[in-house]
Tab-separated table of C-alpha atoms in Angstrom:
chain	number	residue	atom	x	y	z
Y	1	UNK	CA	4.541	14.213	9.824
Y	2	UNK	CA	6.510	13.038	7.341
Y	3	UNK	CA	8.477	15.006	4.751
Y	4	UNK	CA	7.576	14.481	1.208
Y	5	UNK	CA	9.658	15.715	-1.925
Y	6	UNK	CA	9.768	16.102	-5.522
Y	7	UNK	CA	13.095	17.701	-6.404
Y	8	UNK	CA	12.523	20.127	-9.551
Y	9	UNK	CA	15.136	17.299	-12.113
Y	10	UNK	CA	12.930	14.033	-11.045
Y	11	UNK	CA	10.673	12.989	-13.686
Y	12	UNK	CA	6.665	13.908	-13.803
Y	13	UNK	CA	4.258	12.163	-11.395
Y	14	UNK	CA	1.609	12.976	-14.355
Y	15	UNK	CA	-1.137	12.867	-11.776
Y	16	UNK	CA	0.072	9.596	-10.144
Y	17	UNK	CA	-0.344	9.425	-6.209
Y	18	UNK	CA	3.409	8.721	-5.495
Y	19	UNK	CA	6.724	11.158	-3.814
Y	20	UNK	CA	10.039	10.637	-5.385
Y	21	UNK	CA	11.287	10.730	-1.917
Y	22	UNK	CA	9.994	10.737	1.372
Y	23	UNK	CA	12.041	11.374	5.063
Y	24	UNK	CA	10.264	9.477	7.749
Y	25	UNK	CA	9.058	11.205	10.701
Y	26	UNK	CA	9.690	9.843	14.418
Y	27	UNK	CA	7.454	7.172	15.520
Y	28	UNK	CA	7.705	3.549	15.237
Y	29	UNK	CA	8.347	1.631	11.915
Y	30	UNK	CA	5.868	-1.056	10.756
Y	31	UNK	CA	6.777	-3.100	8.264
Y	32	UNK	CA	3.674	-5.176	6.893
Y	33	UNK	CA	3.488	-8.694	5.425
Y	34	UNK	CA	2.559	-8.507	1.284
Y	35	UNK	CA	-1.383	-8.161	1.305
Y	36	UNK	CA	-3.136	-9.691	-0.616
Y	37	UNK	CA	-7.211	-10.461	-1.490
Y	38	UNK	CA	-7.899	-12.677	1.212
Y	39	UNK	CA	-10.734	-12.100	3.653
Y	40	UNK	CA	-10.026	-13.099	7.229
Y	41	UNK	CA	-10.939	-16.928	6.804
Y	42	UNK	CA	-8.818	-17.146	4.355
Y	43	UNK	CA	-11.318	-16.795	1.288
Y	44	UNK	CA	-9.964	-14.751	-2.624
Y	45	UNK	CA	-12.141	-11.446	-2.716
Y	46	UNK	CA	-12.774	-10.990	-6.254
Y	47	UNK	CA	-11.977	-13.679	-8.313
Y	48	UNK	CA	-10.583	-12.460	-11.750
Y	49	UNK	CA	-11.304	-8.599	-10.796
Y	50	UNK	CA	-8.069	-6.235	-10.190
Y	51	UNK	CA	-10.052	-3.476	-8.982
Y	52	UNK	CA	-12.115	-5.521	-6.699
Y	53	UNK	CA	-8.664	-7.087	-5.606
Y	54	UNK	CA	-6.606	-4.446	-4.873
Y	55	UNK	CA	-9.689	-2.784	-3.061
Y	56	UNK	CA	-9.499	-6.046	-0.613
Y	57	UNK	CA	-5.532	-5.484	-0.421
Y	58	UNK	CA	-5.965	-1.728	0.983
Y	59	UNK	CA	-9.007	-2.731	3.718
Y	60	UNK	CA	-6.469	-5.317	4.904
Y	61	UNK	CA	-3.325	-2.883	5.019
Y	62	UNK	CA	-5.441	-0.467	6.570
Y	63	UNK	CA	-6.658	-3.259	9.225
Y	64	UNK	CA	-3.136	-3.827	10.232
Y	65	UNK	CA	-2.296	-0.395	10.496
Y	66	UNK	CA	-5.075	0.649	12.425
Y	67	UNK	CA	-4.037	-1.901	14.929
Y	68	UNK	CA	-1.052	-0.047	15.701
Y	69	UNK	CA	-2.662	3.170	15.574
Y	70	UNK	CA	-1.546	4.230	11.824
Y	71	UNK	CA	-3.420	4.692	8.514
Y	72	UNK	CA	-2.221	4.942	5.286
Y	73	UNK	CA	-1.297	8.361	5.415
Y	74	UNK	CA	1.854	7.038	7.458
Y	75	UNK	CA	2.737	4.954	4.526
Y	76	UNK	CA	6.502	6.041	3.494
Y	77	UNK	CA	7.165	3.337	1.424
Y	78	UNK	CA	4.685	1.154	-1.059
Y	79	UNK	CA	5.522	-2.006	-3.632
Y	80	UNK	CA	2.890	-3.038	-5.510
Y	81	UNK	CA	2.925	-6.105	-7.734
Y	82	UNK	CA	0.471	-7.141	-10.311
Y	83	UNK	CA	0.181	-10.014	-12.432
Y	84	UNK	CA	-1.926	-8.338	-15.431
Y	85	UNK	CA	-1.134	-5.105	-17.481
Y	86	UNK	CA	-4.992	-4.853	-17.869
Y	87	UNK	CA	-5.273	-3.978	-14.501
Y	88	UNK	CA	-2.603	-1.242	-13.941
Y	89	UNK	CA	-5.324	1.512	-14.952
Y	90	UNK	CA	-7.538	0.216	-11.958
Y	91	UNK	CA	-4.602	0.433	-9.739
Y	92	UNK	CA	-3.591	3.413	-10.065
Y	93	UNK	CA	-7.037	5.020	-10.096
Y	94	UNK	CA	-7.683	2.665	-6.742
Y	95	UNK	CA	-4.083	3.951	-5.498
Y	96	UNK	CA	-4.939	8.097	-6.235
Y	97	UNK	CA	-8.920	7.138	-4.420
Y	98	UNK	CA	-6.897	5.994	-1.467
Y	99	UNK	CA	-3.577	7.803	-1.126
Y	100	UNK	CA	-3.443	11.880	-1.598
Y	101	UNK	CA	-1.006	12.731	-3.880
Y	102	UNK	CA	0.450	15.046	-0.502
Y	103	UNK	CA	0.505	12.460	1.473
Y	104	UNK	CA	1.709	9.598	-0.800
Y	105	UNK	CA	4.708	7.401	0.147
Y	106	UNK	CA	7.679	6.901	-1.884
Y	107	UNK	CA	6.806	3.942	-4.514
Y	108	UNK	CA	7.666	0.871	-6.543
Y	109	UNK	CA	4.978	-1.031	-8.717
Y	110	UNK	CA	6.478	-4.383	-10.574
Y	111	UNK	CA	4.585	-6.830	-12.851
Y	112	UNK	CA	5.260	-10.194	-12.149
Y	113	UNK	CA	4.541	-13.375	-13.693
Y	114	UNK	CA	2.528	-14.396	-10.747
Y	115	UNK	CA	1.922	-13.892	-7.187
Y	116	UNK	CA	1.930	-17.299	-4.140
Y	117	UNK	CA	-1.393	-18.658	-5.455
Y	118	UNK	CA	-2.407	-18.421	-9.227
Y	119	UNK	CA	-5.750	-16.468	-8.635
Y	120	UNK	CA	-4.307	-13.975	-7.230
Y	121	UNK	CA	-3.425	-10.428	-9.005
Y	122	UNK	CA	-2.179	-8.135	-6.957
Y	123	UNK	CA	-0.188	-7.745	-3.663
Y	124	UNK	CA	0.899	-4.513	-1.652
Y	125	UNK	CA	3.443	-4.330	0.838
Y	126	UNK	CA	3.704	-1.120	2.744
Y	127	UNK	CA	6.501	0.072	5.158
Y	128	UNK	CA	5.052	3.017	7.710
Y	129	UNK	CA	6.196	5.215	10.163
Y	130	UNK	CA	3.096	5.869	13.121
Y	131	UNK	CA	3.801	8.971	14.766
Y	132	UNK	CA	4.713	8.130	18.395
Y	133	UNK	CA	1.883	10.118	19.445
Y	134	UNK	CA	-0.981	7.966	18.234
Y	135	UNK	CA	1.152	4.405	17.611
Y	136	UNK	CA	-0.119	1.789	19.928
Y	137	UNK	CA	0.831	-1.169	20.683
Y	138	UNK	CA	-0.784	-3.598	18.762
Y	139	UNK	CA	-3.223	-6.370	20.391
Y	140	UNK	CA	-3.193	-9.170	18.312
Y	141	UNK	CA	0.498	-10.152	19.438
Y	142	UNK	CA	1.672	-13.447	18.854
């Protein structure tokens, strides 16, 4: 299990699903390719809707973690970027309905002007650690 930490001269989390810091526990590192709202053919899930979006980021992260044996409790590390201001209060709430605030990884969330294809809005890329005890090795090897 990992160790998450807040020392007592960090700033507030003010109710945001994030650690300042986080110590990884032993098991095997996955680093995962930026998500973003495609579906597995290759299709935008939500057109012009953050929430919907970022909802279609997290089934995919979660996909590719459950391959492996992880879910997104073994997050340490998450970037989020977003193209829109007007959807930060959607990604956050999304962020706190999926990640506990005890079990949430260390963070960074960036705007940027835009993301690879202009209809997209937001992208996650998570590092995790899968305890060596359920991490498996992953099927869909290339």
């Amino acid at each position: 299990m990992a160790i998450r930490f807040n020392p007592a001269t960090a700033w507030p989390r003010q109710g945001r699903a994030f650690n300042h810091g986080v110590v990884a526990p032993d098991g095997r590192t996955l680093y995962v390719t930026g998500q973003v709202a495609w579906d597995k053919n290759g299709h935008l899930v939500g057109e012009g809707d953050g929430e919907t979006q970022i909802r279609k980021c997290f089934d995919n992260v979660c996909q590719i973690l459950a391959e492996a044996g992880g879910n997104l409790e073994d997050i340490v590390l998450l970037t989020i970027y977003f193209t829109d201001p007007a959807d930060l209060p959607a990604i956050q709430a999304v962020r706190a309905e999926k990640i506990s605030a005890d079990t949430a990884p260390a963070s960074v969330l960036i705007q940027v002007p835009g993301l690879v294809s202009p209809e997209l809005r937001v992208e996650l890329v998570p590092i995790a650690v899968v305890p060596l005890e359920r991490f498996r090795e992953p099927s869909g090897q290339s």
